[in-house]
Amino acid sequence: MNSSIIRYILGHVLKIEGILMLSPCAVALLYGETAGFYYLGVAVLCFVLGLLMTLRRPASQVFYMKEGCAATALSWIFLSVFGCLPFWLSREIPSFTDALFETVSGFTTTGASILSDVEALSHCALFWRSFTHWIGGMGVLVFLLAIIPMSGGSHINLMRAESPGPSVGKLVPKIKSTARILYLIYLGMTVLEIIFLLAGRMPLFDAVCTSFGTAGTGGFGIKNDSMMSYSPYLQWVVTIFMILFGINFNAYYFMLFRNFKKALRIEEVRHYLLIILASTAVIFVGLVRSSLHTADSLRHAAFQVASIITTTGFSTADFDTWSQTAKTILVLLMFIGACAGSTGGGIKVSRVVVLFKTIGKELNSYIHPKSIRKVKMEGKPVEHEVVRAINVYFVTFTLLFCVSVFLISFEGRDLVTNFTAVAATINNIGPGLSLVGPTQNFGLFHIFTKYVLIFDMLAGRLELFPLLTLFHPTLWKDLFTKRAK
């Protein structure tokens, strides 16, 4: 176990967080808010601790998957704990647990909030809250790989441990170049959305915060009604960009280098867009039948479908009042999620597609026992190891989901609230139904329940296994054995 490389990575993560935390300090200075001093103090603390942890370079910078998982999980925990301190110290969120919940929700791009009055926060707090979405969307370790000079060929393990989806590969031969390309695409699309929002006369501060929430598919709003009070044009812009950020970024890479045929051949993206169209159509028909204006029905249906499947969590309507069919579709979309290799959460469309194809393959083997049929994606056979990993993921996800619903049931809330609260956090959605619906918040839960949901948010963002690795006794045995030697 290469503990020194884990310490080195955590040190760099803290330094990056310290530098990034200077941005809300600038916002506080611009608006003349004293809360900025808390962000400055924590920024200095992060940078100093990070500097101390990186003064001594590790003898070996080669690490395997277990180091990658441990470094990733611990990095997100460090980010969240230090990131919540300004909220807590400034007393804008008096409870440490609530501050941690809000920050974990931000970094994991969940968007579930404990706040009943978002607009009461200072501008610097609102900015940091939304900025955590943007940081967590692509991943801080991908950012680290893009800017920090680290040698060795095993850094794909770090990227795989953090990136959402069943598989991660290199777009170009060098991991550093891959990370830079991803962030350039991410930054470019964010700036483009800000421009379109400004064109619709959205204030600059609102446009920046909304774009951060859309890009990271997080969904923290800076208004108590989320996106409801903005114009139809602005809502359509956000709808389109939510869908775009839910697409596998490999498609944008291929389009960037004019390889349009390869981009169009990505099967997962086609299924993703088809699910959005079908879901929007069904909900739209239901809203029209309930006597809502046709244009409004289409806008609300498209917005909420895009918001839920991409796990963004913005809302333009209280969908908890919609028909049972519409709510059922939205709950199913919570689990499906966006594409692998996007900033979205959920199980991922590619996993769902492979699962259905695997079921089809098994059914075919019952009818034709001697036939040999392989699961294929984009015309290529899916390796048995990938299919096995996806099956294990589904089983683990189901077990963790059931245990979480059971644990929070002791609080005595209704089943719809408990079920959708876990669904909304483990899939990094944000709002659920009933007591955690789009017009409600998670502040009603007790401390124990909040920590269960915090765990679910982290587990969901890190694809379960990197976080669960921390609970494997062999990991710590290897760590302490190495230190003893």
Coordinates of C-alpha atoms in Angstrom, one line a residue:
M1 CA 0.0 0.0 0.0
N2 CA 1.6 3.2 -1.2
S3 CA 0.4 5.5 1.6
S4 CA 2.8 8.3 0.7
I5 CA 1.2 8.9 -2.7
I6 CA -2.3 9.1 -1.0
R7 CA -0.9 11.7 1.4
Y8 CA 0.7 13.6 -1.5
I9 CA -2.6 13.6 -3.5
L10 CA -4.6 14.7 -0.5
G11 CA -2.2 17.6 0.0
H12 CA -2.6 18.7 -3.6
V13 CA -6.4 18.5 -3.3
L14 CA -6.3 20.7 -0.2
K15 CA -4.1 23.3 -2.0
I16 CA -6.5 23.3 -4.9
E17 CA -9.5 23.8 -2.6
G18 CA -7.7 26.6 -0.8
I19 CA -7.0 28.4 -4.2
L20 CA -10.6 27.8 -5.4
M21 CA -12.0 29.1 -2.1
L22 CA -10.5 32.5 -2.9
S23 CA -13.3 33.0 -5.5
P24 CA -16.1 33.5 -2.9
C25 CA -13.6 35.9 -1.2
A26 CA -13.6 38.0 -4.3
V27 CA -17.4 37.9 -4.5
A28 CA -17.6 39.0 -0.8
L29 CA -15.2 41.9 -1.6
L30 CA -17.4 42.9 -4.6
Y31 CA -20.6 42.9 -2.5
G32 CA -18.9 44.2 0.7
E33 CA -19.8 41.2 2.8
T34 CA -17.8 40.4 5.9
A35 CA -18.5 36.6 5.5
G36 CA -15.7 36.6 3.0
F37 CA -13.2 36.6 5.9
Y38 CA -14.3 33.1 6.9
Y39 CA -13.6 31.8 3.4
L40 CA -10.2 33.5 3.4
G41 CA -9.3 32.0 6.7
V42 CA -10.3 28.5 5.6
A43 CA -8.6 29.0 2.3
V44 CA -5.3 29.8 4.0
L45 CA -5.8 26.8 6.4
C46 CA -6.3 24.4 3.4
F47 CA -3.3 25.8 1.5
V48 CA -1.0 25.6 4.5
L49 CA -2.0 22.0 5.4
G50 CA -1.8 21.0 1.7
L51 CA 1.7 22.6 1.5
L52 CA 2.9 20.6 4.5
M53 CA 1.5 17.4 3.1
T54 CA 3.3 17.9 -0.3
L55 CA 6.7 19.1 0.9
R56 CA 8.0 15.6 0.8
R57 CA 7.5 13.9 -2.5
P58 CA 6.7 10.1 -2.4
A59 CA 9.5 7.8 -3.3
S60 CA 7.2 6.0 -5.8
Q61 CA 4.4 7.7 -7.7
V62 CA 3.1 4.4 -9.1
F63 CA -0.2 3.3 -7.5
Y64 CA -2.8 0.6 -8.2
M65 CA -6.6 0.6 -8.1
K66 CA -6.7 0.3 -4.3
E67 CA -4.6 3.4 -3.8
G68 CA -6.7 5.2 -6.5
C69 CA -10.0 4.3 -4.7
A70 CA -8.6 5.3 -1.3
A71 CA -7.2 8.6 -2.5
T72 CA -10.4 9.4 -4.3
A73 CA -12.8 8.6 -1.4
L74 CA -10.6 10.4 1.1
S75 CA -10.2 13.4 -1.2
W76 CA -13.9 13.9 -1.4
I77 CA -14.3 13.6 2.3
F78 CA -11.5 16.1 2.9
L79 CA -13.0 18.5 0.3
S80 CA -16.4 18.3 2.0
V81 CA -15.2 18.7 5.6
F82 CA -13.0 21.7 4.8
G83 CA -15.5 23.1 2.3
C84 CA -18.3 23.2 4.9
L85 CA -16.3 25.2 7.5
P86 CA -17.1 28.7 6.1
F87 CA -20.8 28.0 6.2
W88 CA -20.5 26.8 9.8
L89 CA -18.0 29.4 11.1
S90 CA -20.0 32.3 9.6
R91 CA -23.2 30.8 11.2
E92 CA -25.0 31.1 7.9
I93 CA -25.7 27.4 8.6
P94 CA -25.3 27.1 12.4
S95 CA -25.3 23.3 12.6
F96 CA -22.1 21.5 11.5
T97 CA -24.1 18.5 10.3
D98 CA -26.3 20.8 8.2
A99 CA -23.3 22.6 6.8
L100 CA -21.6 19.3 5.9
F101 CA -24.8 18.0 4.3
E102 CA -25.1 21.1 2.2
T103 CA -21.4 20.9 1.1
V104 CA -21.5 17.2 0.3
S105 CA -24.6 17.8 -1.6
G106 CA -22.7 20.5 -3.5
F107 CA -19.5 18.6 -4.3
T108 CA -21.4 15.5 -5.2
T109 CA -23.7 17.6 -7.5
T110 CA -26.8 16.3 -5.7
G111 CA -28.5 19.6 -4.9
A112 CA -30.4 18.3 -1.9
S113 CA -30.7 21.2 0.5
I114 CA -31.4 21.6 4.2
L115 CA -32.1 25.4 3.7
S116 CA -35.7 26.7 3.8
D117 CA -34.7 30.2 2.8
V118 CA -31.8 30.1 0.3
E119 CA -32.2 33.8 -0.5
A120 CA -31.1 34.7 3.1
L121 CA -27.6 33.6 2.4
S122 CA -24.8 36.1 1.5
H123 CA -23.7 36.4 -2.1
C124 CA -20.3 34.7 -1.3
A125 CA -22.1 31.8 0.3
L126 CA -24.5 31.4 -2.7
F127 CA -21.5 31.5 -5.0
W128 CA -19.5 28.9 -3.1
R129 CA -22.5 26.7 -2.8
S130 CA -23.0 26.8 -6.6
F131 CA -19.3 26.6 -7.3
T132 CA -19.0 23.3 -5.4
H133 CA -21.3 21.9 -8.1
W134 CA -18.9 23.0 -10.9
I135 CA -15.9 21.7 -9.0
G136 CA -17.5 18.3 -8.3
G137 CA -19.1 17.9 -11.8
M138 CA -16.0 17.0 -13.6
G139 CA -14.1 15.9 -10.5
V140 CA -11.3 17.6 -8.6
L141 CA -8.9 14.7 -9.2
V142 CA -9.4 15.0 -13.0
F143 CA -8.5 18.7 -12.5
L144 CA -5.5 17.7 -10.4
L145 CA -4.3 15.4 -13.2
A146 CA -4.7 18.2 -15.7
I147 CA -2.5 20.7 -13.9
I148 CA -0.1 18.8 -11.5
P149 CA 3.1 17.3 -12.9
M150 CA 2.8 13.7 -11.8
S151 CA 4.9 11.0 -13.4
G152 CA 4.1 7.3 -14.0
G153 CA 1.6 5.4 -16.1
S154 CA -0.8 4.3 -13.4
H155 CA -2.8 7.5 -13.1
I156 CA -5.6 6.1 -15.1
N157 CA -6.6 4.3 -11.8
L158 CA -7.2 7.7 -10.2
M159 CA -9.3 8.8 -13.1
R160 CA -11.3 5.6 -13.2
A161 CA -12.0 5.8 -9.4
E162 CA -13.5 9.2 -9.7
S163 CA -15.1 9.4 -13.2
P164 CA -18.8 8.3 -13.5
G165 CA -19.7 5.3 -15.6
P166 CA -18.8 1.7 -16.0
S167 CA -15.5 2.3 -17.9
V168 CA -13.0 5.1 -18.4
G169 CA -10.4 5.3 -21.1
K170 CA -7.9 7.7 -22.6
L171 CA -9.1 10.0 -25.3
V172 CA -5.4 10.6 -26.2
P173 CA -2.3 8.6 -25.2
K174 CA -1.5 10.8 -22.2
I175 CA -3.8 11.0 -19.2
K176 CA -2.8 14.6 -18.6
S177 CA -3.9 15.5 -22.1
T178 CA -7.2 13.6 -21.7
A179 CA -7.9 15.5 -18.4
R180 CA -7.1 18.9 -20.0
I181 CA -9.3 18.2 -23.0
L182 CA -12.2 17.2 -20.7
Y183 CA -11.9 20.4 -18.7
L184 CA -11.6 22.6 -21.7
I185 CA -14.8 21.2 -23.1
Y186 CA -16.4 21.6 -19.7
L187 CA -15.3 25.2 -19.3
G188 CA -16.2 26.1 -22.9
M189 CA -19.8 24.7 -22.5
T190 CA -20.1 26.6 -19.1
V191 CA -19.1 29.9 -20.7
L192 CA -21.4 29.3 -23.6
E193 CA -24.4 28.8 -21.3
I194 CA -23.5 32.0 -19.4
I195 CA -23.6 33.9 -22.7
F196 CA -27.0 32.5 -23.6
L197 CA -28.4 33.3 -20.2
L198 CA -27.1 36.8 -20.3
A199 CA -28.7 37.1 -23.7
G200 CA -32.0 36.4 -21.9
R201 CA -31.4 39.3 -19.5
M202 CA -30.5 37.1 -16.5
P203 CA -28.3 39.1 -14.1
L204 CA -24.6 38.1 -14.3
F205 CA -24.5 36.7 -10.8
D206 CA -27.6 34.5 -11.4
A207 CA -26.2 33.4 -14.8
V208 CA -22.9 32.3 -13.4
C209 CA -24.4 30.4 -10.4
T210 CA -27.1 28.8 -12.6
S211 CA -24.5 27.7 -15.2
F212 CA -22.4 26.2 -12.4
G213 CA -25.4 24.2 -11.3
T214 CA -26.3 23.1 -14.8
A215 CA -22.7 22.2 -15.8
G216 CA -22.2 20.1 -12.8
T217 CA -25.7 18.8 -13.1
G218 CA -26.1 19.8 -9.4
G219 CA -29.2 22.0 -9.2
F220 CA -28.6 24.4 -6.3
G221 CA -30.8 27.4 -7.0
I222 CA -30.2 30.9 -5.7
K223 CA -33.9 31.5 -5.5
N224 CA -36.3 29.8 -3.1
D225 CA -38.4 28.7 -6.1
S226 CA -35.5 27.3 -8.0
M227 CA -36.1 28.2 -11.7
M228 CA -39.8 28.9 -11.5
S229 CA -39.6 32.7 -11.5
Y230 CA -37.3 32.9 -14.6
S231 CA -38.7 33.5 -18.1
P232 CA -39.6 30.7 -20.5
Y233 CA -36.6 31.5 -22.6
L234 CA -34.2 31.1 -19.7
Q235 CA -35.9 27.8 -18.7
W236 CA -35.5 26.5 -22.3
V237 CA -31.8 27.4 -22.3
V238 CA -31.2 25.6 -19.0
T239 CA -33.2 22.6 -20.3
I240 CA -31.0 22.3 -23.4
F241 CA -27.8 22.6 -21.5
M242 CA -28.9 20.1 -18.9
I243 CA -29.4 17.6 -21.7
L244 CA -26.0 18.5 -23.2
F245 CA -24.1 18.1 -20.0
G246 CA -25.7 14.7 -19.5
I247 CA -24.2 13.4 -22.8
N248 CA -20.9 11.4 -22.8
F249 CA -18.1 13.9 -23.2
N250 CA -16.4 11.5 -25.6
A251 CA -19.0 12.6 -28.2
Y252 CA -17.9 16.2 -27.8
Y253 CA -14.3 15.2 -28.2
F254 CA -15.1 13.4 -31.5
M255 CA -17.1 16.4 -32.7
L256 CA -14.3 18.8 -31.7
F257 CA -12.0 16.9 -34.1
R258 CA -14.7 16.6 -36.7
N259 CA -15.2 12.9 -36.3
F260 CA -19.0 13.2 -36.5
K261 CA -19.6 9.6 -37.6
K262 CA -17.9 8.3 -34.5
A263 CA -19.8 10.7 -32.3
L264 CA -23.2 9.6 -33.8
R265 CA -22.3 5.9 -33.4
I266 CA -22.2 6.2 -29.6
E267 CA -25.2 3.9 -28.8
E268 CA -25.6 5.2 -25.2
V269 CA -26.2 8.7 -26.4
R270 CA -28.9 7.6 -28.8
H271 CA -30.7 5.6 -26.0
Y272 CA -30.4 8.6 -23.7
L273 CA -32.0 11.0 -26.2
L274 CA -34.7 8.5 -27.0
I275 CA -35.6 8.1 -23.3
I276 CA -35.8 11.9 -22.9
L277 CA -38.1 12.2 -26.0
A278 CA -40.4 9.4 -24.9
S279 CA -40.7 10.5 -21.3
T280 CA -41.3 14.1 -22.3
A281 CA -44.0 13.1 -24.7
V282 CA -45.9 11.0 -22.1
I283 CA -45.7 13.6 -19.4
F284 CA -46.7 16.4 -21.9
V285 CA -49.8 14.5 -22.9
G286 CA -50.8 14.1 -19.2
L287 CA -50.2 17.8 -18.5
V288 CA -52.3 18.9 -21.5
R289 CA -55.1 16.6 -20.4
S290 CA -55.0 18.3 -17.0
S291 CA -56.0 21.5 -18.8
L292 CA -52.5 23.2 -18.6
H293 CA -51.6 25.4 -21.6
T294 CA -49.9 23.5 -24.4
A295 CA -46.7 25.6 -24.5
D296 CA -46.4 25.6 -20.7
S297 CA -47.0 21.8 -20.6
L298 CA -44.2 21.1 -23.1
R299 CA -41.8 23.4 -21.3
H300 CA -42.4 22.0 -17.9
A301 CA -42.4 18.4 -19.1
A302 CA -39.1 18.9 -21.1
F303 CA -37.5 20.8 -18.2
Q304 CA -38.4 18.3 -15.5
V305 CA -37.4 15.2 -17.6
A306 CA -34.1 16.8 -18.4
S307 CA -33.5 17.9 -14.8
I308 CA -34.3 14.4 -13.4
I309 CA -32.5 12.2 -15.9
T310 CA -29.4 14.3 -15.8
T311 CA -29.7 14.4 -12.0
T312 CA -29.6 18.2 -12.0
G313 CA -32.6 18.8 -9.8
F314 CA -33.7 22.3 -10.9
S315 CA -37.5 22.7 -11.0
T316 CA -39.9 25.0 -12.8
A317 CA -43.0 23.4 -11.3
D318 CA -44.1 21.4 -8.2
F319 CA -44.1 18.0 -10.0
D320 CA -45.2 16.4 -6.7
T321 CA -48.7 17.6 -7.7
W322 CA -48.6 15.9 -11.1
S323 CA -50.3 12.7 -12.0
Q324 CA -49.1 9.3 -10.6
T325 CA -47.9 8.4 -14.1
A326 CA -45.8 11.5 -14.4
K327 CA -44.3 11.0 -11.0
T328 CA -43.6 7.3 -11.7
I329 CA -41.7 8.2 -14.9
L330 CA -39.7 10.8 -13.0
V331 CA -38.8 8.3 -10.2
L332 CA -37.7 5.8 -12.9
L333 CA -35.5 8.5 -14.5
M334 CA -33.9 9.1 -11.2
F335 CA -32.4 5.6 -11.3
I336 CA -31.5 5.6 -15.0
G337 CA -29.5 8.8 -14.8
A338 CA -27.4 10.3 -17.6
C339 CA -24.6 8.9 -19.8
A340 CA -21.4 7.5 -18.5
G341 CA -18.5 10.0 -19.0
S342 CA -20.9 12.9 -18.3
T343 CA -21.3 15.1 -15.2
G344 CA -24.6 13.4 -14.5
G345 CA -25.4 10.8 -11.8
G346 CA -27.7 7.8 -11.5
I347 CA -27.0 4.3 -12.6
K348 CA -26.1 5.5 -16.1
V349 CA -27.8 4.7 -19.4
S350 CA -25.0 2.4 -20.6
R351 CA -25.4 0.1 -17.6
V352 CA -29.1 -0.1 -18.1
V353 CA -28.7 -0.9 -21.8
V354 CA -26.2 -3.6 -21.1
L355 CA -28.5 -5.0 -18.4
F356 CA -31.4 -5.3 -20.8
K357 CA -29.2 -6.9 -23.4
T358 CA -27.9 -9.3 -20.9
I359 CA -31.4 -10.3 -20.0
G360 CA -32.2 -10.8 -23.7
K361 CA -29.1 -12.9 -24.0
E362 CA -30.2 -15.2 -21.1
L363 CA -33.7 -15.5 -22.5
N364 CA -32.3 -16.5 -25.9
S365 CA -30.1 -19.2 -24.2
Y366 CA -33.3 -20.7 -22.7
I367 CA -34.9 -20.9 -26.2
H368 CA -31.8 -21.8 -28.1
P369 CA -29.5 -23.6 -25.5
K370 CA -26.8 -24.3 -28.1
S371 CA -26.6 -20.8 -29.5
I372 CA -23.6 -18.6 -28.7
R373 CA -24.6 -14.9 -28.4
K374 CA -22.6 -12.0 -27.0
V375 CA -23.8 -8.7 -25.6
K376 CA -22.8 -6.0 -27.9
M377 CA -22.5 -2.2 -27.7
E378 CA -22.0 -0.2 -30.9
G379 CA -21.5 -3.4 -32.8
K380 CA -18.6 -4.6 -30.6
P381 CA -18.8 -7.4 -28.0
V382 CA -18.9 -6.2 -24.4
E383 CA -16.1 -8.0 -22.4
H384 CA -17.3 -10.5 -19.9
E385 CA -15.4 -8.6 -17.1
V386 CA -17.4 -5.5 -17.9
V387 CA -20.7 -7.4 -17.8
R388 CA -19.7 -9.0 -14.5
A389 CA -18.8 -5.6 -13.1
I390 CA -22.1 -4.1 -14.1
N391 CA -24.0 -7.0 -12.5
V392 CA -22.1 -6.6 -9.3
Y393 CA -22.8 -2.8 -9.4
F394 CA -26.5 -3.4 -9.7
V395 CA -26.5 -5.9 -6.8
T396 CA -24.4 -3.6 -4.6
F397 CA -26.5 -0.6 -5.5
T398 CA -29.7 -2.4 -4.6
L399 CA -28.4 -3.6 -1.3
L400 CA -27.1 -0.2 -0.3
F401 CA -30.4 1.4 -1.4
C402 CA -32.5 -1.1 0.7
V403 CA -30.3 -0.7 3.8
S404 CA -30.5 3.1 3.6
V405 CA -34.3 3.1 3.3
F406 CA -34.4 0.7 6.3
L407 CA -32.1 2.8 8.4
I408 CA -34.0 6.1 7.8
S409 CA -37.3 4.4 8.3
F410 CA -36.8 4.5 12.1
E411 CA -37.5 8.2 12.0
G412 CA -41.1 7.4 11.2
R413 CA -41.6 9.3 7.9
D414 CA -43.8 8.0 5.2
L415 CA -42.5 5.4 2.7
V416 CA -42.7 7.8 -0.3
T417 CA -40.5 10.4 1.6
N418 CA -38.0 7.8 2.7
F419 CA -37.8 6.0 -0.7
T420 CA -37.4 9.1 -2.8
A421 CA -35.0 10.7 -0.2
V422 CA -32.6 7.8 -0.7
A423 CA -33.2 7.7 -4.4
A424 CA -32.6 11.5 -4.7
T425 CA -29.3 11.3 -2.7
I426 CA -27.7 8.0 -3.9
N427 CA -28.5 9.0 -7.5
N428 CA -27.4 12.6 -6.9
I429 CA -30.7 14.1 -7.9
G430 CA -31.7 16.6 -5.3
P431 CA -35.5 16.8 -4.9
G432 CA -37.7 13.8 -4.2
L433 CA -41.4 13.5 -3.5
S434 CA -43.7 14.2 -0.6
L435 CA -41.8 15.8 2.3
V436 CA -38.6 16.1 0.2
G437 CA -40.4 17.3 -2.9
P438 CA -39.3 20.2 -5.1
T439 CA -40.9 22.8 -2.8
Q440 CA -39.6 21.2 0.4
N441 CA -36.1 20.5 1.8
F442 CA -34.1 17.9 3.8
G443 CA -33.9 20.0 6.9
L444 CA -36.7 18.0 8.6
F445 CA -34.6 14.9 9.1
H446 CA -32.7 14.0 12.3
I447 CA -28.9 14.0 12.5
F448 CA -28.6 10.2 12.0
T449 CA -30.7 10.2 8.9
K450 CA -28.7 13.1 7.5
Y451 CA -25.4 11.2 7.9
V452 CA -27.0 8.2 6.2
L453 CA -27.9 10.4 3.3
I454 CA -24.5 12.1 3.3
F455 CA -23.0 8.6 2.9
D456 CA -25.4 7.9 0.0
M457 CA -24.5 11.1 -1.8
L458 CA -20.8 10.3 -1.6
A459 CA -21.3 6.7 -2.5
G460 CA -23.5 7.6 -5.5
R461 CA -21.0 10.2 -6.9
L462 CA -18.1 7.8 -6.5
E463 CA -19.9 4.9 -8.1
L464 CA -20.1 3.0 -4.8
F465 CA -16.9 1.0 -4.7
P466 CA -14.2 3.7 -4.0
L467 CA -16.1 4.8 -0.9
L468 CA -16.9 1.2 0.2
T469 CA -13.2 0.4 -0.2
L470 CA -12.5 2.4 2.9
F471 CA -14.5 -0.1 4.9
H472 CA -12.4 -3.1 3.7
P473 CA -10.2 -4.2 6.6
T474 CA -7.4 -5.4 4.2
L475 CA -6.9 -1.8 3.1
W476 CA -6.1 -0.6 6.6
K477 CA -4.1 -3.7 7.4
D478 CA -1.9 -3.1 4.3
L479 CA -1.5 0.6 5.3
F480 CA -0.4 -0.1 8.9
T481 CA 1.8 -3.1 7.9
K482 CA 3.6 -0.8 5.5
R483 CA 4.2 1.8 8.2
A484 CA 5.4 -0.8 10.7
K485 CA 8.0 -2.0 8.2

